Short mmCIF file of C-alpha atoms in Angstrom, two decimals:
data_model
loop_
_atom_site.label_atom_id
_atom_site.label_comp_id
_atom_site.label_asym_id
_atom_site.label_seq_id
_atom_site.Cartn_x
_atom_site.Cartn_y
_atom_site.Cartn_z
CA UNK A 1 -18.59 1.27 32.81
CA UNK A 2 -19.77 4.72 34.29
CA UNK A 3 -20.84 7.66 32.55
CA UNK A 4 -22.12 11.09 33.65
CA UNK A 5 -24.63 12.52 32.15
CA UNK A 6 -24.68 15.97 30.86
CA UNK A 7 -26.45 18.68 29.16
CA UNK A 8 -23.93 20.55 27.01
CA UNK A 9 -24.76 23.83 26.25
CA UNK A 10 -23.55 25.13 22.75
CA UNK A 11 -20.09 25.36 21.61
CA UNK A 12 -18.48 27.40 19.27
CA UNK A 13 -15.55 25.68 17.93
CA UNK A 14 -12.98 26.87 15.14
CA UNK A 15 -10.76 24.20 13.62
CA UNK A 16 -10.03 21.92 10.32
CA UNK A 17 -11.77 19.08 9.19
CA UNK A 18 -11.25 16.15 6.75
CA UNK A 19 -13.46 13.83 5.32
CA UNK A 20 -12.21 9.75 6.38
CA UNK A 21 -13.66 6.79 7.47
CA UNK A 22 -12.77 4.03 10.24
CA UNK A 23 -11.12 2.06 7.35
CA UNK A 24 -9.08 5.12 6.17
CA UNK A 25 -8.15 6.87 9.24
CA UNK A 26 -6.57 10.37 8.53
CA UNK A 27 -6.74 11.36 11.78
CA UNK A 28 -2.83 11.58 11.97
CA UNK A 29 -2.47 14.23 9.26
CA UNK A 30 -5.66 16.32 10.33
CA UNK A 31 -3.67 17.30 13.85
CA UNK A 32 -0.46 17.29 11.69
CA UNK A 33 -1.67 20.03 9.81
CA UNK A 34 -4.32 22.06 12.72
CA UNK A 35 -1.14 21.99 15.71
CA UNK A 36 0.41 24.17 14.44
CA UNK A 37 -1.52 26.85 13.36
CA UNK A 38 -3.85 26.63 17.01
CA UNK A 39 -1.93 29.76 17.94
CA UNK A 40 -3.63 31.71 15.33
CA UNK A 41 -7.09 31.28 16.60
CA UNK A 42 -8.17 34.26 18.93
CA UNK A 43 -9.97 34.32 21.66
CA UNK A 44 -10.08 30.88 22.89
CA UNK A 45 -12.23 29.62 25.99
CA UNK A 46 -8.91 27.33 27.28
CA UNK A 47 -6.25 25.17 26.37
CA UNK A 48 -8.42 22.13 25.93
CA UNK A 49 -8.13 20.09 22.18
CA UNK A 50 -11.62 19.26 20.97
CA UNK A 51 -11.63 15.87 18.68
CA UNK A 52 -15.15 15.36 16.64
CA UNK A 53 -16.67 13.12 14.16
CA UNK A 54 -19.77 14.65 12.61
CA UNK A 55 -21.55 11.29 11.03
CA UNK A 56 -24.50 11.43 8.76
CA UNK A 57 -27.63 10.30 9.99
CA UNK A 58 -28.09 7.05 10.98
CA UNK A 59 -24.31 6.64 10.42
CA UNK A 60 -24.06 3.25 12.66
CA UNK A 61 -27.36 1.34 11.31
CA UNK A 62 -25.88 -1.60 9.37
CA UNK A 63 -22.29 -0.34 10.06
CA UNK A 64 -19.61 0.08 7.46
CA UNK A 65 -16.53 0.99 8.50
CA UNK A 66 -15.90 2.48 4.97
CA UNK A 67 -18.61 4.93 5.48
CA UNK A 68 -16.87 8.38 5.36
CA UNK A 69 -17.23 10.78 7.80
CA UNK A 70 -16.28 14.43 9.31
CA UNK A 71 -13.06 14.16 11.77
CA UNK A 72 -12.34 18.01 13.52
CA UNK A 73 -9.32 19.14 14.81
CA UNK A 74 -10.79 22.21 16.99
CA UNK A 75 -10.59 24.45 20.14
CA UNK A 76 -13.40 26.32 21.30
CA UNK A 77 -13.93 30.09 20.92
CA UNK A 78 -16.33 32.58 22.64
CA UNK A 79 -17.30 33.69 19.51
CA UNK A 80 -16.68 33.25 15.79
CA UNK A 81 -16.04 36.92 14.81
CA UNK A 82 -12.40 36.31 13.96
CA UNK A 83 -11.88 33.13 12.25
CA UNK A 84 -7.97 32.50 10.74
CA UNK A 85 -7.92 32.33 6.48
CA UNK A 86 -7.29 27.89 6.93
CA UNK A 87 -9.72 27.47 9.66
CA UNK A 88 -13.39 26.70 9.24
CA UNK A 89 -16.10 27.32 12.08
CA UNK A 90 -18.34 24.01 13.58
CA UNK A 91 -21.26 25.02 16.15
CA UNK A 92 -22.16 21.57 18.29
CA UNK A 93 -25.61 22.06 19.26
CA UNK A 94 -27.10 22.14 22.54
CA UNK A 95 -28.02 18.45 23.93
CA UNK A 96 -27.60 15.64 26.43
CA UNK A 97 -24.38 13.54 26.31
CA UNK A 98 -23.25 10.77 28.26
CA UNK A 99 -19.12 11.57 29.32
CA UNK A 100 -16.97 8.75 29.45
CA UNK A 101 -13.14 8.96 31.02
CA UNK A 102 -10.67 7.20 28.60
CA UNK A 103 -7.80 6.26 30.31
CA UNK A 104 -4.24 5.25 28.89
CA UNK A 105 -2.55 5.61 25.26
CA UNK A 106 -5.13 7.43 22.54
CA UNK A 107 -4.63 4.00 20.55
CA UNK A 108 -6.33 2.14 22.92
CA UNK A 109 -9.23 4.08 22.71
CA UNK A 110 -11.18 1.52 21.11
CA UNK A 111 -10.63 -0.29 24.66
CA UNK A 112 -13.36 2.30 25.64
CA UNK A 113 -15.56 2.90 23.02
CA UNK A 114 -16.39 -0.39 22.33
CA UNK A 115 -18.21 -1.29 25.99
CA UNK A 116 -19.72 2.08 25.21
CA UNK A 117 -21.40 1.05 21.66
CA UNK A 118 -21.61 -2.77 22.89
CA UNK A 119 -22.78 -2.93 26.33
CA UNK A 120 -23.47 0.71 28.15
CA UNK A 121 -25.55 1.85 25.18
CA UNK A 122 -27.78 -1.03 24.65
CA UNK A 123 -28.53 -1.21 28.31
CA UNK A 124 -29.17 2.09 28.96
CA UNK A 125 -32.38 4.57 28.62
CA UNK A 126 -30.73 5.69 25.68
CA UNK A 127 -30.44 5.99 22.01
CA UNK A 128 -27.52 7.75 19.73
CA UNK A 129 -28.46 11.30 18.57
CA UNK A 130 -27.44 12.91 15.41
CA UNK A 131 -24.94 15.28 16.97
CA UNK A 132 -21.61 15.52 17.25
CA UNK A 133 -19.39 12.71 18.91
CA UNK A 134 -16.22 14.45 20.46
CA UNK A 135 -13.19 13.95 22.86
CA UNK A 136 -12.12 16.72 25.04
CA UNK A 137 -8.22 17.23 25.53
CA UNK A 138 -7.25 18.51 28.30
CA UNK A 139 -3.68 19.14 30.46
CA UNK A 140 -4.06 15.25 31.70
CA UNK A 141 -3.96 14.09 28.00
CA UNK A 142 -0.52 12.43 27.35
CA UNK A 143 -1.41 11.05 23.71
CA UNK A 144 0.58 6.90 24.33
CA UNK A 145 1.21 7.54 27.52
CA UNK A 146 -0.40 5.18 29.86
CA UNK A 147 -1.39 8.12 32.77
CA UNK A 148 -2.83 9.77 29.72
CA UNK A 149 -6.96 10.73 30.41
CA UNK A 150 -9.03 12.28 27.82
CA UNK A 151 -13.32 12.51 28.04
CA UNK A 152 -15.27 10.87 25.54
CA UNK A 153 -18.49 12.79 24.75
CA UNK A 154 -21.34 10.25 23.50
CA UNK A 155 -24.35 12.22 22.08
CA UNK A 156 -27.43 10.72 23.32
CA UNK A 157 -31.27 10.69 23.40
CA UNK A 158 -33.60 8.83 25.40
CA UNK A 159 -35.55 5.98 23.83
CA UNK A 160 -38.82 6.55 21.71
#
């Protein structure tokens, strides 16, 4: 497993958000209900879909996949100066991330975030930081189709 490592500048993001956990996975009704308001939001960088989890700190020590969490439905904006009435505003911090490139159906993403969590992680310089984990969308995202690609954006730290 590669990954590339990157230091993400800021990004402004405007979007919904509902509270779930791996156990109860709303993820299906968050982009049920953002799709089709996405039109609304002004001034958009691109076209790109931004998919987040905000986790408390320390979210995976002794992990418990009923732990709730913040799932986003976003796109990002150049600024946040015009904001629709049902959309709320997230800010993702500047910081280093290691990309990963998911290939195939969305629900077989677990087909790439477990090596990530299991064996890249541990074996790497690297620790889990307390920002937020997101996917990035773009044009070669096919949701269950196979071709489908989508990057996975790990936010990391090195080792104390």
């Amino acid at each position: 497993m590669e990954a590339r490592i990157e230091t993400l500048t800021e990004k402004k993001l405007i979007g919904k958000h509902i509270d779930m956990s791996f156990i109860e996975n709303k993820t299906f009704q968050l982009w049920s209900s953002f799709m089709p308001h996405r039109k609304n939001i002004k001034n958009r960088v691109d076209d790109n879909l931004y998919s987040l989890e905000v986790y408390t700190p320390n979210h995976f020590d002794n992990f418990d996949p009923s732990k709730s969490f913040q799932k986003w439905a976003a796109v990002e904006v150049e600024n946040l100066e015009s904001v629709p009435a049902d959309m709320e505003t997230l800010i993702v911090p500047d910081g280093l991330y290691a990309v990963f490139l998911h290939r195939g159906p969305a629900s077989e993403a677990h087909r790439t975030y477990h090596p990530i969590f299991a064996e890249w992680l541990p074996n790497s310089k690297y620790t889990v930081d307390d920002r937020p984990h997101f996917a990035v969308m773009d044009h070669k995202y096919k949701k269950d189709d196979p071709d489908s690609e989508e990057e996975i954006w790990i936010p990391i730290k090195n080792r104390d």
